[in-house]
Amino acid sequence: MNSKALRQSFLDFFESKTHKIVPSAPMVVKDDPTLMFTNAGMNQFKNAFLGTGQAPASRVADTQKCLRVSGKHNDLEEVGHDTYHHTMFEMLGNWSFGDYFKQEAIEWAWEYLTEVLKIEKHRLFVTVFTGAPDENLERDNEAAGFWEKWIDKSRILEGSKKDNFWEMGDQGPCGPCSEIHVDLRSDSERAQIDGKNLVNNDHPQVVEIWNLVFIQFNRKANGELEKLPAQHVDTGMGFERLAMTVQGKQSNYDTDIFQPLIQEIAKLSGKTYGTNEPADIAMRVIADHLRAVSFSIADGQLPSNTGAGYVIRRILRRAVRYAYTFLGQEQPFIYRLFGVMQSEMGNAFPELQKQKDIIEKVIFEEEQSFLRTLSKGIKILEQAIAKIKPNGQNVFSGDVAFELYDTYGFPIDLTELILKENGMTVDKAQFDKALEVQKNRSRQDAVVATEDWTILDETAQTEFVGYDLLETQSKIIRYRKITAKGKNIYHLVFDRTPFYGESGGQTGDKGYFETANQRVEIIDTQKEHGLIVHLCNELPQKLTGEFHLVVDTRKRLSTANHHTSTHLLHFALRQVLGTHVEQKGSLVTDTHLRFDFAHYQKLSSDEILLVEQKVNQLIRDNANLSEHRDMPIAQASQMGAMALFGEKYGDKVRVIRFADSVELCGGTHAPSTGQLGVFKITVETAIAAGIRRIEAVVGEAAQKYIWNQLDFLNQIEQKVSTGGDTMKQLDTLLDENQRLKKQIEQFQKQAARQLKSELKAKIIDNKGIQILAELVHVDEAGMLKDIAFQLKGEIQSLALVLGAEIEGKAHIAVMFADSLVADKGLNAGQTVKAIAKHIQGGGGGQAFFATAGGQNPKGLPQAIEEFKKMLMN
RNA sequence: GGGGGAUUAGCUCAGUUGGCUAGAGCGUUUGACUGGCAGUCAAAAGGUCGACGGUUCGAUUCCGUUAUUCUCCA
């Protein structure tokens, strides 16, 4: 069975068990501060488990794109070295939300594996939770009992808390789990060692394929477990491993999911897969990482230097490193593989197809930039090696290696490799120590203590009323304290609120809430697991009862104006530049908007003007907002509503329309476009390959911006103009300035020539040395230098000192002819230092020319006398 | 969010006890050689040494602030 059919068979099977099939959520997580990437199939249902959101149905199944770069069994640095670890993978899963529990979950898992896929029963083992006395938890006899219906007791193994008790994190829903393992070894190997001894032992052919989690507890912040009112099932089956099992392969990388990619890598690099271990590893690394990076970019997460973008950058760079070292690729290479991946997976994941150009461009650009980083690092490393090598030293400083890594991004394993070629090693302990120091510093900075929610009303849900109201009466339903950097912040959730929580690029509302005798400021509003969280610096004295919630109207309206103008801008860009313009990022505040979008080149000033005109026309047309809050998604897309890649949409969506601009959007908007006033683009720049950024202002912010510009212009006009053409006058001024500068230069040269001929007359011949020691009048220290250099060119065996008082300070220049320096060992630097003591200063320079300065001009004659004395004897 | 680095000619970069008329290669312009092109040789133009402030007789160089950017960590 090929992988495509396999994926479909899973979904079909659970559909037949009345599960609702839902699409994969984006791989990049947006509204969960504890998570950057979807790392398990259950992520998109987290709110349902936490009780803060609704599941799409009581029975659900899907295949979910996941990304893991760290965790107990998954370190990025290990991917590619074995046959079964990945960064990006698909997770097949079925869920029950308060519906069926252990019995059905076990029965159907067994049925699917053995009846549908016909996996041989004698290859399967299952595990159940053995219990944990320290937590007062018994063995999961329930699950074991159901298993005994299907599988021999001897194949039911017990696992400890580490393997068979699943937790989402330090806090939250959890429960015992039951895993299904498959033994793929040959008959003879299996006869020698019983498979059950290899379960959970990191054997590449005895692997876990399915984990059935039975969620029955909630872990509180103090570590206690409490029983949940409703019980859930959460299962996850690694698609790549399942494909390996079904296709009878020894490695995930041998399945039809990876082979086309690996064969393309082999072809392009002129190697053969399976003939050389390091090259094989490199090919697996590249195949795996290309998938991860491509899907991430398709979901809107570009490589960058912070957060999720940084993780993506690291993954891509690891691939480049392997391609560089083991496949000899010194030019961008990985982007050329995307075509194959797209033709293999594009059907199941249309986002790859649609964004081919941008994904290739971004990968190419990243590769190129990292290869530059590498060559720079190699240069620095080679210099460092050249410095210590002659000393016979063969241990390279870990601190220097760390600096190379930390500051220049040069990977430590490359440092080690290059050192090895030079017969050296790196002090790894020192390196690790430096890294540890840096990690601690960062961790210290980020330390945040989160207390448990105090729940005042168990049953209440939050209602958002902010589309219609800016103030309302409400009650607190839960609150908690957060401590970060010695500051306390309180999170409050109300049963109804007009406050918009930050999402979709739009910043959260500010405002306050009050009772008869107290008023508490709300400094920000955020969304977390579907809750609208109000941030305050203090708690009200009394937490129960009614509060009056009031949104900062001015800020909200200005934010709404900027959000509406973002839609108009998006629309105008597509009209002016073409429909390849896709939103890649958006920030909407009360002072400006920032809009990132796919486009291949800098916008010309004509294009910017056209976009501005278009948006302002739309504003003047004064189109009314037409809002649909619960439109079926099919109907919305029929209307031509623009949806975003990397966004998760439910069945019902909110549609925002202004004239022909139609978008899916949860933000707040102006009632009509006329309210926006005027729109002005302030910045247009590139942020990544194929991605441009526009910043703009609208309404009051635009007025302020324009007035500032006009005021600036005014000031310039007043400074330079006596009325008439300011531009022309500026040109004249600049020309004149240039001309005068040249003239001054001429005059100074002439003055210097004059001075020079006067000075020449004062030269004293002392035993063949032409001594010139004079006090002169010049306006600028540079002139002393000029004269000195000119005389040097004209007079043989010159020994010169010139002194001058300029702006109350003493300046001295000393010049010796090259012959004097070479033959007599004269040194201008030392000489100038010696005589500078008379002017209370210091100086220096080279052997043939030096300068000094001092605070005491009265000492100049003595300094010059001393110079004469030094040379005369 | 925290740490480290970079910013010098159109481009890529050198430049250490603070004083070198701030340099190189490529590119540009001009001239010579050549029938023309390519090329070779010679010369020239091109710099607020990111911005602001401080220390100093003197700052591209040291210190602080800031902007931009790279990089590591979270």
Short mmCIF file of N, CA and C in Angstrom, two decimals, chain A residues 664-751:
data_model
loop_
_atom_site.label_atom_id
_atom_site.label_comp_id
_atom_site.label_asym_id
_atom_site.label_seq_id
_atom_site.Cartn_x
_atom_site.Cartn_y
_atom_site.Cartn_z
N LEU A 664 -11.69 36.80 5.56
CA LEU A 664 -12.04 36.14 6.81
C LEU A 664 -11.24 36.83 7.89
N CYS A 665 -11.90 37.26 8.94
CA CYS A 665 -11.20 38.08 9.92
C CYS A 665 -11.96 38.13 11.22
N GLY A 666 -11.23 38.09 12.33
CA GLY A 666 -11.88 38.17 13.63
C GLY A 666 -11.72 39.52 14.29
N GLY A 667 -11.10 40.46 13.59
CA GLY A 667 -10.73 41.73 14.21
C GLY A 667 -11.86 42.73 14.25
N THR A 668 -11.55 43.89 14.82
CA THR A 668 -12.56 44.94 14.91
C THR A 668 -12.32 45.95 13.80
N HIS A 669 -13.42 46.50 13.29
CA HIS A 669 -13.31 47.35 12.11
C HIS A 669 -14.13 48.63 12.23
N ALA A 670 -13.79 49.56 11.32
CA ALA A 670 -14.54 50.80 11.25
C ALA A 670 -15.91 50.51 10.62
N PRO A 671 -16.95 51.23 11.02
CA PRO A 671 -18.30 51.00 10.46
C PRO A 671 -18.36 51.33 8.97
N SER A 672 -17.55 52.29 8.54
CA SER A 672 -17.46 52.57 7.10
C SER A 672 -16.08 53.13 6.82
N THR A 673 -15.65 53.01 5.57
CA THR A 673 -14.26 53.34 5.28
C THR A 673 -13.98 54.84 5.42
N GLY A 674 -15.03 55.66 5.29
CA GLY A 674 -14.83 57.10 5.39
C GLY A 674 -14.20 57.52 6.70
N GLN A 675 -14.46 56.74 7.75
CA GLN A 675 -13.92 57.05 9.07
C GLN A 675 -12.39 57.04 9.09
N LEU A 676 -11.80 56.38 8.07
CA LEU A 676 -10.34 56.27 8.06
C LEU A 676 -9.64 57.59 7.72
N GLY A 677 -10.38 58.49 7.10
CA GLY A 677 -9.80 59.80 6.81
C GLY A 677 -8.83 59.76 5.66
N VAL A 678 -7.55 59.54 5.97
CA VAL A 678 -6.55 59.53 4.92
C VAL A 678 -5.52 58.45 5.23
N PHE A 679 -4.96 57.88 4.15
CA PHE A 679 -4.04 56.76 4.29
C PHE A 679 -2.69 57.13 3.68
N LYS A 680 -1.60 56.80 4.41
CA LYS A 680 -0.27 57.14 3.88
C LYS A 680 0.72 56.02 4.19
N ILE A 681 1.44 55.58 3.16
CA ILE A 681 2.50 54.59 3.37
C ILE A 681 3.74 55.31 3.87
N THR A 682 4.34 54.80 4.93
CA THR A 682 5.52 55.47 5.48
C THR A 682 6.81 54.71 5.19
N VAL A 683 6.73 53.40 5.09
CA VAL A 683 7.93 52.59 4.88
C VAL A 683 7.63 51.46 3.91
N GLU A 684 8.57 51.22 2.98
CA GLU A 684 8.46 50.04 2.13
C GLU A 684 9.83 49.39 2.12
N THR A 685 9.92 48.14 2.54
CA THR A 685 11.23 47.51 2.66
C THR A 685 11.13 46.00 2.49
N ALA A 686 12.28 45.35 2.35
CA ALA A 686 12.30 43.89 2.23
C ALA A 686 12.53 43.30 3.61
N ILE A 687 11.89 42.16 3.89
CA ILE A 687 12.22 41.50 5.15
C ILE A 687 12.77 40.10 4.93
N ALA A 688 12.56 39.53 3.76
CA ALA A 688 13.12 38.22 3.44
C ALA A 688 13.02 38.07 1.94
N ALA A 689 13.61 37.00 1.42
CA ALA A 689 13.54 36.79 -0.01
C ALA A 689 12.08 36.68 -0.41
N GLY A 690 11.66 37.51 -1.34
CA GLY A 690 10.29 37.40 -1.85
C GLY A 690 9.22 37.95 -0.93
N ILE A 691 9.62 38.58 0.17
CA ILE A 691 8.65 39.15 1.09
C ILE A 691 8.95 40.63 1.30
N ARG A 692 7.95 41.47 1.05
CA ARG A 692 8.10 42.90 1.28
C ARG A 692 7.29 43.31 2.50
N ARG A 693 7.67 44.43 3.06
CA ARG A 693 6.92 44.95 4.20
C ARG A 693 6.51 46.39 3.92
N ILE A 694 5.25 46.68 4.22
CA ILE A 694 4.78 48.06 4.13
C ILE A 694 4.33 48.50 5.50
N GLU A 695 4.74 49.69 5.90
CA GLU A 695 4.18 50.29 7.10
C GLU A 695 3.39 51.50 6.67
N ALA A 696 2.28 51.71 7.33
CA ALA A 696 1.40 52.79 6.91
C ALA A 696 0.63 53.35 8.10
N VAL A 697 0.08 54.51 7.91
CA VAL A 697 -0.74 55.14 8.94
C VAL A 697 -2.04 55.60 8.32
N VAL A 698 -3.06 55.74 9.18
CA VAL A 698 -4.35 56.16 8.70
C VAL A 698 -5.00 57.03 9.77
N GLY A 699 -5.98 57.82 9.36
CA GLY A 699 -6.73 58.62 10.33
C GLY A 699 -5.86 59.65 11.03
N GLU A 700 -6.04 59.73 12.35
CA GLU A 700 -5.33 60.73 13.13
C GLU A 700 -3.82 60.54 13.01
N ALA A 701 -3.39 59.28 13.02
CA ALA A 701 -1.95 59.01 12.92
C ALA A 701 -1.41 59.53 11.60
N ALA A 702 -2.21 59.37 10.53
CA ALA A 702 -1.78 59.83 9.21
C ALA A 702 -1.71 61.36 9.18
N GLN A 703 -2.71 61.96 9.81
CA GLN A 703 -2.74 63.42 9.86
C GLN A 703 -1.49 63.94 10.55
N LYS A 704 -1.15 63.32 11.67
CA LYS A 704 0.03 63.71 12.43
C LYS A 704 1.28 63.57 11.56
N TYR A 705 1.36 62.44 10.88
CA TYR A 705 2.52 62.16 10.04
C TYR A 705 2.66 63.23 8.94
N ILE A 706 1.54 63.49 8.29
CA ILE A 706 1.58 64.45 7.18
C ILE A 706 1.91 65.84 7.67
N TRP A 707 1.31 66.21 8.81
CA TRP A 707 1.60 67.54 9.35
C TRP A 707 3.07 67.68 9.73
N ASN A 708 3.59 66.63 10.30
CA ASN A 708 5.01 66.67 10.65
C ASN A 708 5.88 66.89 9.42
N GLN A 709 5.53 66.16 8.35
CA GLN A 709 6.30 66.29 7.12
C GLN A 709 6.20 67.70 6.55
N LEU A 710 4.98 68.23 6.58
CA LEU A 710 4.77 69.57 6.04
C LEU A 710 5.50 70.60 6.88
N ASP A 711 5.46 70.40 8.18
CA ASP A 711 6.13 71.32 9.08
C ASP A 711 7.63 71.33 8.80
N PHE A 712 8.15 70.13 8.58
CA PHE A 712 9.56 69.95 8.27
C PHE A 712 9.93 70.71 6.99
N LEU A 713 9.06 70.52 6.00
CA LEU A 713 9.26 71.21 4.72
C LEU A 713 9.26 72.72 4.90
N ASN A 714 8.28 73.15 5.69
CA ASN A 714 8.15 74.56 5.98
C ASN A 714 9.40 75.14 6.57
N GLN A 715 9.92 74.42 7.55
CA GLN A 715 11.13 74.88 8.22
C GLN A 715 12.29 75.01 7.23
N ILE A 716 12.39 74.00 6.36
CA ILE A 716 13.44 74.06 5.36
C ILE A 716 13.27 75.28 4.47
N GLU A 717 12.04 75.48 4.04
CA GLU A 717 11.78 76.61 3.16
C GLU A 717 12.15 77.92 3.82
N GLN A 718 11.76 78.03 5.09
CA GLN A 718 12.05 79.28 5.79
C GLN A 718 13.54 79.50 5.93
N LYS A 719 14.29 78.40 6.10
CA LYS A 719 15.73 78.53 6.29
C LYS A 719 16.42 78.96 5.00
N VAL A 720 16.02 78.36 3.87
CA VAL A 720 16.79 78.59 2.66
C VAL A 720 16.18 79.59 1.70
N SER A 721 14.88 79.87 1.87
CA SER A 721 14.20 80.53 0.77
C SER A 721 13.80 81.96 1.12
N THR A 722 13.84 82.78 0.13
CA THR A 722 13.27 84.11 0.26
C THR A 722 12.03 84.20 -0.62
N GLY A 723 11.36 83.07 -0.76
CA GLY A 723 10.23 82.97 -1.68
C GLY A 723 10.73 82.49 -3.01
N GLY A 724 9.85 81.85 -3.77
CA GLY A 724 10.27 81.34 -5.08
C GLY A 724 10.57 79.85 -4.99
N ASP A 725 11.39 79.41 -5.94
CA ASP A 725 11.63 77.99 -6.09
C ASP A 725 12.66 77.49 -5.07
N THR A 726 12.15 76.80 -4.05
CA THR A 726 13.03 76.35 -2.98
C THR A 726 14.07 75.34 -3.48
N MET A 727 13.60 74.44 -4.35
CA MET A 727 14.50 73.42 -4.86
C MET A 727 15.70 74.06 -5.55
N LYS A 728 15.39 75.06 -6.39
CA LYS A 728 16.43 75.74 -7.15
C LYS A 728 17.41 76.43 -6.20
N GLN A 729 16.81 77.02 -5.18
CA GLN A 729 17.67 77.73 -4.24
C GLN A 729 18.57 76.76 -3.48
N LEU A 730 18.00 75.59 -3.16
CA LEU A 730 18.82 74.59 -2.49
C LEU A 730 19.98 74.17 -3.39
N ASP A 731 19.66 73.93 -4.65
CA ASP A 731 20.71 73.55 -5.61
C ASP A 731 21.80 74.61 -5.65
N THR A 732 21.35 75.87 -5.72
CA THR A 732 22.30 76.97 -5.78
C THR A 732 23.19 76.96 -4.54
N LEU A 733 22.53 76.78 -3.39
CA LEU A 733 23.29 76.77 -2.14
C LEU A 733 24.34 75.67 -2.13
N LEU A 734 23.92 74.50 -2.57
CA LEU A 734 24.83 73.36 -2.56
C LEU A 734 25.99 73.60 -3.53
N ASP A 735 25.65 74.12 -4.72
CA ASP A 735 26.69 74.41 -5.70
C ASP A 735 27.69 75.42 -5.16
N GLU A 736 27.11 76.46 -4.57
CA GLU A 736 27.93 77.53 -4.04
C GLU A 736 28.85 77.00 -2.95
N ASN A 737 28.25 76.18 -2.10
CA ASN A 737 29.02 75.59 -1.01
C ASN A 737 30.21 74.81 -1.56
N GLN A 738 29.94 74.02 -2.57
CA GLN A 738 30.99 73.21 -3.20
C GLN A 738 32.09 74.11 -3.76
N ARG A 739 31.64 75.17 -4.45
CA ARG A 739 32.59 76.07 -5.10
C ARG A 739 33.45 76.78 -4.06
N LEU A 740 32.79 77.25 -2.99
CA LEU A 740 33.52 77.98 -1.96
C LEU A 740 34.54 77.07 -1.28
N LYS A 741 34.11 75.84 -1.05
CA LYS A 741 35.02 74.88 -0.43
C LYS A 741 36.29 74.74 -1.27
N LYS A 742 36.07 74.59 -2.57
CA LYS A 742 37.21 74.44 -3.48
C LYS A 742 38.09 75.68 -3.42
N GLN A 743 37.42 76.82 -3.38
CA GLN A 743 38.16 78.10 -3.36
C GLN A 743 39.02 78.21 -2.11
N ILE A 744 38.40 77.85 -0.98
CA ILE A 744 39.15 77.92 0.27
C ILE A 744 40.37 77.02 0.17
N GLU A 745 40.12 75.84 -0.38
CA GLU A 745 41.22 74.90 -0.56
C GLU A 745 42.35 75.55 -1.38
N GLN A 746 41.94 76.23 -2.46
CA GLN A 746 42.91 76.92 -3.31
C GLN A 746 43.69 77.97 -2.53
N PHE A 747 42.91 78.78 -1.80
CA PHE A 747 43.54 79.85 -1.02
C PHE A 747 44.53 79.28 -0.01
N GLN A 748 44.07 78.22 0.64
CA GLN A 748 44.94 77.65 1.65
C GLN A 748 46.21 77.10 1.02
N LYS A 749 46.04 76.49 -0.16
CA LYS A 749 47.21 75.97 -0.85
C LYS A 749 48.18 77.10 -1.19
N GLN A 750 47.58 78.19 -1.65
CA GLN A 750 48.39 79.34 -2.03
C GLN A 750 49.11 79.90 -0.81
N ALA A 751 48.33 80.04 0.29
CA ALA A 751 48.91 80.53 1.53
C ALA A 751 50.06 79.63 1.97
#
